[in-house]
Short mmCIF file of C-alpha atoms and ligand atoms in Angstrom, two decimals:
data_model
loop_
_atom_site.label_atom_id
_atom_site.label_comp_id
_atom_site.label_asym_id
_atom_site.label_seq_id
_atom_site.Cartn_x
_atom_site.Cartn_y
_atom_site.Cartn_z
CA MET L 15 -55.97 -9.98 -34.67
CA ASP L 16 -57.95 -11.05 -31.64
CA ASN L 17 -56.83 -13.80 -29.27
CA LEU L 18 -57.41 -17.36 -30.35
CA ASP L 19 -60.43 -19.11 -28.87
CA MET L 20 -59.51 -22.78 -28.33
CA ASN L 21 -63.17 -23.81 -28.41
CA LEU L 22 -63.56 -22.26 -31.84
CA VAL L 23 -60.41 -24.07 -32.94
CA LYS L 24 -61.66 -27.41 -31.66
CA GLU L 25 -65.24 -27.14 -32.83
CA LYS L 26 -65.16 -25.09 -35.99
CA ILE L 27 -61.68 -25.11 -37.47
CA ALA L 28 -59.84 -28.37 -36.78
CA PRO L 29 -62.71 -30.60 -38.02
CA ARG L 30 -62.43 -28.98 -41.43
CA PHE L 31 -58.98 -30.48 -42.02
CA ARG L 32 -58.07 -34.04 -42.97
CA THR L 33 -56.74 -35.11 -39.59
CA GLU L 34 -56.67 -38.68 -38.33
CA GLY L 35 -58.27 -39.90 -35.09
CA ILE L 36 -60.38 -38.01 -32.58
CA LEU L 37 -59.32 -34.53 -31.54
CA THR L 38 -58.67 -34.46 -27.80
CA GLU L 39 -56.63 -31.33 -27.19
CA ALA L 40 -55.85 -27.92 -28.70
CA VAL L 41 -53.24 -25.73 -27.00
CA PRO L 42 -51.51 -22.49 -28.03
CA TYR L 43 -47.97 -23.33 -29.06
CA GLY L 44 -44.50 -21.90 -29.68
CA SER L 45 -43.06 -18.42 -29.38
CA GLY L 46 -43.32 -17.05 -32.92
CA HIS L 47 -44.03 -13.33 -33.24
CA ILE L 48 -46.25 -13.50 -36.31
CA ASN L 49 -48.80 -16.31 -36.67
CA ASP L 50 -51.12 -17.82 -34.07
CA THR L 51 -49.95 -21.38 -33.60
CA VAL L 52 -51.86 -24.24 -32.00
CA CYS L 53 -50.80 -27.80 -31.29
CA LEU L 54 -53.60 -30.33 -31.81
CA THR L 55 -53.54 -33.83 -30.38
CA CYS L 56 -55.69 -36.57 -31.89
CA ASP L 57 -56.33 -39.95 -30.32
CA LEU L 58 -55.77 -42.84 -32.73
CA GLY L 59 -56.86 -45.51 -30.25
CA SER L 60 -54.68 -48.21 -28.65
CA GLY L 61 -52.82 -45.51 -26.74
CA LYS L 62 -51.53 -43.90 -29.94
CA HIS L 63 -51.67 -40.20 -30.74
CA ARG L 64 -51.01 -37.95 -33.69
CA ARG L 65 -50.21 -34.26 -33.38
CA TYR L 66 -50.66 -31.41 -35.83
CA ILE L 67 -49.66 -27.77 -36.03
CA LEU L 68 -52.59 -25.52 -36.87
CA GLN L 69 -51.88 -21.88 -37.67
CA ARG L 70 -54.03 -18.85 -38.13
CA MET L 71 -51.96 -16.93 -40.63
CA ASN L 72 -51.39 -13.29 -39.84
CA ASP L 73 -53.59 -11.55 -42.37
CA ASP L 74 -52.39 -8.06 -41.44
CA ILE L 75 -48.98 -9.10 -42.69
CA PHE L 76 -49.75 -11.70 -45.34
CA LYS L 77 -52.37 -10.17 -47.59
CA LYS L 78 -52.33 -12.86 -50.26
CA PRO L 79 -52.75 -16.26 -48.59
CA ARG L 80 -53.28 -18.09 -51.88
CA GLU L 81 -49.89 -16.94 -53.16
CA LEU L 82 -48.25 -17.55 -49.80
CA MET L 83 -49.52 -21.12 -49.70
CA GLU L 84 -48.60 -21.64 -53.34
CA ASN L 85 -45.00 -20.78 -52.41
CA ILE L 86 -45.10 -23.18 -49.48
CA MET L 87 -46.62 -26.02 -51.50
CA ASN L 88 -44.07 -25.55 -54.28
CA VAL L 89 -41.05 -25.13 -52.02
CA THR L 90 -41.96 -28.09 -49.79
CA SER L 91 -42.63 -30.40 -52.74
CA PHE L 92 -39.33 -29.32 -54.32
CA LEU L 93 -37.55 -30.05 -51.03
CA ARG L 94 -39.46 -33.30 -50.61
CA ASN L 95 -38.15 -34.63 -53.95
CA LYS L 96 -34.58 -33.74 -53.05
CA ILE L 97 -34.88 -35.27 -49.57
CA ILE L 98 -36.20 -38.53 -51.09
CA ARG L 99 -33.37 -38.55 -53.64
CA ASN L 100 -30.86 -38.04 -50.80
CA GLY L 101 -32.36 -40.97 -48.86
CA GLY L 102 -33.91 -38.78 -46.12
CA ASP L 103 -37.32 -38.88 -44.43
CA PRO L 104 -39.58 -36.37 -46.23
CA ASP L 105 -42.23 -36.48 -43.49
CA ARG L 106 -39.78 -35.09 -40.94
CA GLU L 107 -37.22 -33.16 -42.94
CA THR L 108 -39.61 -30.70 -44.52
CA LEU L 109 -42.98 -29.21 -43.62
CA ASN L 110 -45.97 -31.21 -44.86
CA VAL L 111 -49.26 -29.45 -45.38
CA ILE L 112 -52.47 -31.21 -44.31
CA ARG L 113 -55.29 -30.34 -46.67
CA THR L 114 -58.79 -29.27 -45.73
CA VAL L 115 -61.65 -31.74 -46.19
CA ASP L 116 -62.40 -29.83 -49.40
CA GLY L 117 -58.91 -30.56 -50.67
CA GLU L 118 -57.61 -26.99 -50.32
CA ASN L 119 -54.22 -26.16 -48.86
CA TYR L 120 -55.70 -23.56 -46.50
CA LEU L 121 -59.06 -22.69 -45.02
CA VAL L 122 -60.94 -19.39 -44.98
CA ASP L 123 -63.35 -19.30 -42.05
CA GLU L 124 -66.59 -17.33 -41.63
CA ASP L 125 -64.70 -14.39 -40.16
CA GLY L 126 -62.38 -14.28 -43.14
CA ASP L 127 -59.42 -15.65 -41.16
CA PHE L 128 -56.94 -17.95 -42.93
CA TRP L 129 -55.85 -21.26 -41.43
CA ARG L 130 -53.37 -23.94 -42.45
CA MET L 131 -52.18 -27.18 -40.94
CA TYR L 132 -48.91 -29.11 -40.89
CA ILE L 133 -47.80 -32.53 -39.67
CA PHE L 134 -46.27 -32.00 -36.21
CA ILE L 135 -42.58 -32.90 -36.34
CA GLU L 136 -42.13 -35.21 -33.37
CA ASP L 137 -38.98 -35.98 -31.38
CA ALA L 138 -37.44 -32.67 -32.32
CA THR L 139 -37.09 -29.29 -30.59
CA SER L 140 -37.09 -25.67 -31.69
CA PHE L 141 -34.88 -23.72 -29.27
CA ASP L 142 -35.44 -20.14 -28.17
CA THR L 143 -31.85 -19.81 -26.97
CA VAL L 144 -28.61 -21.61 -27.72
CA GLU L 145 -28.34 -24.20 -24.96
CA LYS L 146 -25.44 -26.11 -26.50
CA PRO L 147 -23.01 -24.64 -29.05
CA GLU L 148 -23.33 -27.88 -31.08
CA ASP L 149 -27.01 -27.13 -31.63
CA PHE L 150 -26.08 -23.75 -33.03
CA TYR L 151 -23.43 -25.29 -35.25
CA ASN L 152 -25.92 -27.89 -36.47
CA SER L 153 -28.53 -25.21 -37.16
CA ALA L 154 -25.90 -23.41 -39.27
CA LEU L 155 -25.22 -26.55 -41.28
CA SER L 156 -28.96 -26.96 -41.88
CA PHE L 157 -29.68 -23.38 -42.85
CA GLY L 158 -26.67 -23.52 -45.19
CA ASN L 159 -27.87 -26.80 -46.62
CA PHE L 160 -31.38 -25.37 -47.04
CA GLN L 161 -29.86 -22.63 -49.15
CA LYS L 162 -27.95 -25.20 -51.17
CA LEU L 163 -31.05 -27.36 -51.72
CA LEU L 164 -32.91 -24.35 -53.09
CA ALA L 165 -30.01 -23.17 -55.27
CA ASP L 166 -31.71 -24.49 -58.43
CA TYR L 167 -35.26 -23.57 -57.39
CA PRO L 168 -36.91 -21.53 -60.15
CA ALA L 169 -36.80 -18.20 -58.30
CA ALA L 170 -38.97 -16.39 -60.84
CA THR L 171 -41.95 -18.58 -59.84
CA LEU L 172 -41.79 -17.44 -56.20
CA HIS L 173 -44.25 -14.81 -55.03
CA GLU L 174 -42.70 -12.05 -52.99
CA THR L 175 -44.79 -12.55 -49.85
CA ILE L 176 -43.47 -9.41 -48.16
CA PRO L 177 -41.91 -7.09 -50.74
CA ASP L 178 -38.60 -5.46 -49.75
CA PHE L 179 -38.47 -7.63 -46.64
CA HIS L 180 -34.75 -7.11 -46.05
CA ASN L 181 -34.32 -3.94 -48.07
CA THR L 182 -32.53 -2.03 -45.34
CA VAL L 183 -32.71 1.26 -47.26
CA LYS L 184 -36.50 0.96 -47.42
CA ARG L 185 -36.64 -0.21 -43.81
CA PHE L 186 -34.68 2.87 -42.80
CA ALA L 187 -37.07 5.14 -44.73
CA ASP L 188 -40.05 3.43 -43.06
CA PHE L 189 -38.38 3.87 -39.69
CA ARG L 190 -37.86 7.56 -40.32
CA LYS L 191 -41.53 7.94 -41.30
CA ALA L 192 -42.60 6.25 -38.07
CA VAL L 193 -40.43 8.68 -36.09
CA GLU L 194 -41.81 11.69 -37.95
CA ALA L 195 -45.43 10.61 -37.57
CA ASP L 196 -44.93 9.72 -33.90
CA THR L 197 -48.58 8.69 -33.77
CA PHE L 198 -48.43 7.46 -30.19
CA LYS L 199 -46.23 10.28 -28.89
CA ARG L 200 -43.55 7.85 -27.86
CA ALA L 201 -40.58 9.33 -29.73
CA ALA L 202 -39.56 11.76 -26.99
CA GLY L 203 -38.95 8.86 -24.62
CA VAL L 204 -36.63 7.05 -27.02
CA GLU L 205 -34.47 9.79 -28.49
CA LYS L 206 -31.25 7.94 -27.75
CA GLU L 207 -32.44 4.84 -29.60
CA ILE L 208 -33.69 6.89 -32.56
CA ARG L 209 -30.35 8.68 -32.78
CA PHE L 210 -28.56 5.33 -32.74
CA VAL L 211 -30.41 4.32 -35.90
CA LEU L 212 -30.15 7.68 -37.68
CA ASP L 213 -26.37 7.73 -37.13
CA ARG L 214 -26.09 4.47 -39.07
CA GLU L 215 -27.94 5.52 -42.22
CA PRO L 216 -24.86 5.00 -44.47
CA ASP L 217 -24.62 1.35 -43.35
CA THR L 218 -28.13 0.59 -44.55
CA HIS L 219 -26.97 0.84 -48.19
CA VAL L 220 -24.12 -1.63 -48.08
CA ILE L 221 -25.89 -4.93 -48.90
CA CYS L 222 -28.48 -3.32 -51.20
CA ASP L 223 -25.65 -1.70 -53.19
CA ALA L 224 -23.65 -4.94 -53.36
CA LEU L 225 -26.71 -6.74 -54.76
CA ALA L 226 -27.55 -3.96 -57.18
CA LYS L 227 -23.99 -3.93 -58.53
CA ASN L 228 -23.93 -7.74 -58.75
CA ARG L 229 -21.00 -7.93 -56.36
CA ILE L 230 -22.96 -10.60 -54.48
CA PRO L 231 -25.63 -12.88 -56.01
CA LEU L 232 -29.36 -12.89 -55.49
CA ARG L 233 -30.38 -16.36 -54.24
CA VAL L 234 -33.48 -18.12 -52.97
CA THR L 235 -33.26 -17.61 -49.23
CA HIS L 236 -35.33 -18.28 -46.12
CA ASN L 237 -35.13 -14.75 -44.73
CA ASP L 238 -36.22 -15.58 -41.18
CA THR L 239 -33.50 -17.88 -39.90
CA LYS L 240 -33.73 -17.48 -36.16
CA LEU L 241 -32.97 -20.53 -34.11
CA ASN L 242 -36.59 -21.31 -33.27
CA ASN L 243 -37.34 -21.67 -36.98
CA ILE L 244 -35.42 -24.92 -37.16
CA MET L 245 -36.26 -28.24 -35.56
CA ILE L 246 -33.28 -30.03 -34.01
CA ASP L 247 -33.61 -33.83 -33.84
CA ASN L 248 -33.78 -34.93 -30.18
CA LYS L 249 -31.88 -38.14 -30.86
CA THR L 250 -29.12 -37.06 -33.20
CA GLY L 251 -28.84 -33.38 -32.21
CA LYS L 252 -28.66 -32.55 -35.93
CA GLY L 253 -30.77 -29.91 -37.64
CA LEU L 254 -33.75 -31.84 -38.93
CA CYS L 255 -36.19 -29.46 -40.57
CA VAL L 256 -36.23 -25.79 -41.49
CA ILE L 257 -39.70 -24.43 -40.68
CA ASP L 258 -41.56 -21.10 -40.94
CA LEU L 259 -41.35 -20.87 -44.72
CA ASP L 260 -43.58 -17.80 -45.07
CA THR L 261 -40.71 -15.60 -46.20
CA VAL L 262 -38.85 -17.88 -48.62
CA MET L 263 -38.09 -15.38 -51.38
CA PRO L 264 -35.21 -14.17 -53.50
CA GLY L 265 -32.67 -12.59 -51.15
CA SER L 266 -29.06 -12.68 -50.06
CA ALA L 267 -27.21 -15.39 -48.15
CA LEU L 268 -26.09 -12.51 -45.91
CA TYR L 269 -29.68 -12.13 -44.73
CA ASP L 270 -29.98 -15.75 -43.65
CA TYR L 271 -26.57 -15.85 -42.05
CA GLY L 272 -27.01 -12.45 -40.40
CA ASP L 273 -30.42 -13.14 -38.93
CA SER L 274 -29.14 -16.34 -37.32
CA ILE L 275 -26.21 -14.51 -35.75
CA ARG L 276 -28.47 -11.71 -34.53
CA PHE L 277 -30.57 -14.17 -32.59
CA GLY L 278 -28.28 -17.08 -31.73
CA ALA L 279 -24.88 -15.49 -31.11
CA SER L 280 -26.35 -13.05 -28.62
CA THR L 281 -25.50 -13.82 -25.01
CA GLY L 282 -29.06 -12.92 -23.96
CA ALA L 283 -32.63 -13.25 -25.09
CA GLU L 284 -34.03 -11.02 -27.82
CA ASP L 285 -36.22 -9.28 -25.21
CA GLU L 286 -33.76 -9.22 -22.28
CA LYS L 287 -34.27 -6.08 -20.16
CA ASN L 288 -30.82 -6.13 -18.59
CA LEU L 289 -28.59 -4.90 -21.40
CA ASP L 290 -25.45 -5.80 -19.44
CA LEU L 291 -26.29 -9.38 -20.35
CA ILE L 292 -26.29 -8.68 -24.09
CA SER L 293 -23.25 -9.05 -26.29
CA CYS L 294 -22.18 -10.89 -29.42
CA ASP L 295 -20.42 -14.09 -28.38
CA LEU L 296 -17.47 -14.47 -30.74
CA LYS L 297 -17.19 -18.19 -30.08
CA LEU L 298 -20.79 -18.68 -31.20
CA PHE L 299 -20.15 -16.28 -34.06
CA GLU L 300 -17.29 -18.44 -35.26
CA ILE L 301 -19.15 -21.71 -34.77
CA TYR L 302 -22.06 -20.47 -36.86
CA THR L 303 -19.79 -19.00 -39.53
CA LYS L 304 -17.97 -22.31 -39.91
CA GLY L 305 -21.25 -24.28 -40.01
CA TYR L 306 -22.97 -21.97 -42.46
CA VAL L 307 -20.07 -21.89 -44.91
CA GLU L 308 -19.82 -25.70 -44.71
CA GLY L 309 -23.57 -26.13 -45.02
CA CYS L 310 -23.60 -24.02 -48.18
CA GLY L 311 -21.15 -26.57 -49.55
CA GLY L 312 -18.70 -24.23 -51.20
CA SER L 313 -21.37 -22.18 -52.96
CA LEU L 314 -20.72 -18.90 -51.15
CA THR L 315 -18.52 -16.53 -53.09
CA GLU L 316 -15.42 -14.95 -51.58
CA GLN L 317 -17.18 -11.61 -51.49
CA GLU L 318 -20.17 -13.07 -49.66
CA ILE L 319 -17.94 -14.60 -47.01
CA ARG L 320 -16.07 -11.34 -46.65
CA MET L 321 -19.38 -9.57 -46.11
CA LEU L 322 -20.78 -12.02 -43.54
CA PRO L 323 -20.01 -9.72 -40.59
CA MET L 324 -21.88 -6.95 -42.42
CA GLY L 325 -24.81 -9.36 -42.81
CA ALA L 326 -24.81 -9.92 -39.06
CA LYS L 327 -24.63 -6.23 -38.23
CA LEU L 328 -27.22 -5.10 -40.76
CA MET L 329 -29.78 -7.80 -39.95
CA THR L 330 -29.45 -6.83 -36.30
CA LEU L 331 -29.77 -3.12 -37.01
CA GLU L 332 -32.72 -3.79 -39.32
CA CYS L 333 -34.51 -5.89 -36.73
CA GLY L 334 -33.90 -3.21 -34.11
CA MET L 335 -35.34 -0.56 -36.46
CA ARG L 336 -38.38 -2.74 -37.07
CA PHE L 337 -38.99 -3.31 -33.36
CA LEU L 338 -38.57 0.39 -32.58
CA ALA L 339 -40.77 1.46 -35.50
CA ASP L 340 -43.43 -0.96 -34.27
CA TYR L 341 -43.17 0.49 -30.77
CA LEU L 342 -43.62 3.99 -32.22
CA GLN L 343 -46.60 2.81 -34.27
CA GLY L 344 -48.42 1.30 -31.31
CA ASP L 345 -47.24 -2.35 -31.49
CA VAL L 346 -49.21 -3.47 -34.52
CA TYR L 347 -46.79 -5.88 -36.21
CA PHE L 348 -44.93 -8.09 -33.71
CA LYS L 349 -46.91 -9.82 -31.00
CA ILE L 350 -46.12 -8.33 -27.61
CA HIS L 351 -46.60 -9.87 -24.18
CA ARG L 352 -45.96 -6.76 -22.05
CA PRO L 353 -45.95 -2.99 -22.53
CA GLU L 354 -42.65 -1.80 -24.03
CA HIS L 355 -41.88 -5.33 -25.20
CA ASN L 356 -40.90 -4.02 -28.64
CA LEU L 357 -38.79 -1.31 -27.06
CA ASP L 358 -36.92 -3.88 -24.96
CA ARG L 359 -36.38 -5.94 -28.11
CA ALA L 360 -35.10 -2.91 -30.03
CA ARG L 361 -32.66 -2.10 -27.24
CA THR L 362 -31.09 -5.55 -27.26
CA GLN L 363 -30.58 -5.27 -31.01
CA PHE L 364 -28.86 -1.89 -30.71
CA LYS L 365 -26.69 -3.16 -27.87
CA LEU L 366 -25.66 -6.04 -30.11
CA VAL L 367 -24.90 -3.74 -33.03
CA ALA L 368 -22.71 -1.54 -30.81
CA ASP L 369 -20.94 -4.63 -29.48
CA MET L 370 -20.34 -5.95 -32.99
CA GLU L 371 -18.89 -2.59 -33.99
CA SER L 372 -16.45 -2.81 -31.10
CA LYS L 373 -15.43 -6.33 -32.20
CA TRP L 374 -15.44 -5.59 -35.91
CA ASP L 375 -11.82 -6.46 -36.70
CA LYS L 376 -12.13 -9.79 -34.91
CA MET L 377 -15.35 -10.61 -36.73
CA MET L 378 -13.72 -9.80 -40.07
CA SER L 379 -10.70 -12.02 -39.34
CA ILE L 380 -12.97 -14.90 -38.32
CA ALA L 381 -14.98 -14.63 -41.55
CA GLU L 382 -11.82 -14.45 -43.65
CA LYS L 383 -10.59 -17.73 -42.20
CA TYR L 384 -13.45 -19.45 -44.02
CA ILE L 385 -12.79 -18.08 -47.50
P1 LIG W 412 -44.26 -17.73 -36.56
O1 LIG W 412 -44.26 -17.25 -37.98
O2 LIG W 412 -45.28 -17.09 -35.74
O3 LIG W 412 -42.89 -17.66 -35.98
P2 LIG W 412 -43.79 -20.60 -36.88
O4 LIG W 412 -44.24 -21.21 -38.16
O5 LIG W 412 -42.36 -20.34 -36.71
O6 LIG W 412 -44.67 -19.27 -36.64
O7 LIG W 412 -44.31 -21.54 -35.70
C1 LIG W 412 -44.17 -21.16 -34.35
C2 LIG W 412 -43.53 -22.28 -33.57
O8 LIG W 412 -44.33 -23.48 -33.66
C3 LIG W 412 -42.16 -22.71 -34.06
O9 LIG W 412 -41.14 -21.91 -33.52
C4 LIG W 412 -42.08 -24.16 -33.56
O10 LIG W 412 -41.75 -24.21 -32.19
C5 LIG W 412 -43.53 -24.62 -33.70
N1 LIG W 412 -43.77 -25.36 -34.98
C6 LIG W 412 -44.11 -24.81 -36.17
N2 LIG W 412 -44.29 -25.77 -37.10
C7 LIG W 412 -44.04 -26.96 -36.50
C8 LIG W 412 -44.10 -28.34 -36.91
N3 LIG W 412 -44.44 -28.67 -38.15
N4 LIG W 412 -43.80 -29.30 -35.99
C9 LIG W 412 -43.49 -28.97 -34.71
N5 LIG W 412 -43.44 -27.70 -34.26
C10 LIG W 412 -43.71 -26.70 -35.14
C1 LIG W 413 -40.53 -12.61 -36.84
O1 LIG W 413 -42.14 -15.29 -37.41
P1 LIG W 413 -40.97 -15.22 -36.48
O2 LIG W 413 -41.33 -14.96 -35.06
O3 LIG W 413 -40.13 -16.46 -36.68
C2 LIG W 413 -40.30 -11.85 -38.11
C3 LIG W 413 -38.79 -11.81 -38.42
C4 LIG W 413 -38.05 -11.16 -37.27
C5 LIG W 413 -38.36 -11.94 -36.00
C6 LIG W 413 -37.74 -11.29 -34.79
C7 LIG W 413 -42.51 -12.50 -41.11
O4 LIG W 413 -40.10 -13.95 -36.99
O5 LIG W 413 -38.57 -11.04 -39.59
O6 LIG W 413 -36.66 -11.19 -37.50
O7 LIG W 413 -39.79 -12.02 -35.78
N1 LIG W 413 -41.02 -12.48 -39.22
C8 LIG W 413 -41.76 -11.74 -40.08
O8 LIG W 413 -37.76 -12.17 -33.73
O9 LIG W 413 -41.82 -10.53 -40.03
MG1 LIG W 414 -41.16 -18.63 -36.45
#
């Protein structure tokens, strides 16, 4: 996808949504790797403003925007009803879609690009790193609670927006294909990293097998639970709203838990170049484990809790494989901001996996404390 033109956004796209006030500003926003996100500010007069999040959905990744938006409309209205019943504020505790002037929940522009808009959640922050352990704990409570809220969601009505999203066996096969094709002749420079993945092929089956044999349940999960996909309330410090609902699909609680650990329990950024700064912080690991188990409100089975460390390791390995495969394929999936950005990201993930392996017994004993 080409870069976003803010003039196009202001003149041609934003006016086609049911916003209030007069649009004064449109600025690129956030650090997501997938969609193009813009923050719009509208002047309501008397010194008041209203902000919106406008997104150009990534149409290389999401091929069926109607189905994607149907999921989001259904999931957010389901959550909205529960939030109201629990006495919460549905305008801040879940995403709210702003319709187009034609009453649609997304817009297709003249170039065939897909756009959608949300109410901007004010007085809340999405963090790219754990600044305070309490924030991480609170995010765990919220992601756990999100899982609990969706426990009785009719899973069969959900479209699978990205099939086999966390199927690590399939991800491994895709990785191997990317290595074999080596379209950009980059494999020779990353033999060590490729070997790291290939050596761990047996691991990639563990969660898939447990699901297939019904040793752990299939649930409705978020599937992309990194810390910047949750808004933390600036006043209370509590997790306020789980965002980025593009990948809500049937999955395993181990995916949600594991992806959060991968991102938040790391001592460095996902794209840190200095690997000496990357390790899995066991204090953060424990804080998140405690919060997630509590947030799920007793719904996790013993076997799931026992497998939490495996969730952390496999989500990290999977993400590393995906970054490295994307590097080998010429950086077509994740947005990059420098050459070798995906390679740097892959390396942090592998460093984390190796570190988790060296701390495995400790991770297992921490998880077992919460059974
Ligand atoms: P991506 O799929 O590219 O990660 P996200 O939906 O996560 O896109 O949005 C990117 C960023 O935009 C988020 O990390 C968050 O900072 C911000 N954001 C998204 N939705 C909202 C919202 N409704 N209110 C405030 N900020 C938001
Ligand atoms: C993407 O959309 P975003 O930036 O929150 C990706 C996740 C990866 C993550 C790695 C739909 O998440 O699966 O774990 O990057 N989302 C999609 O940072 O592929
Ligand atoms: Mg995101």
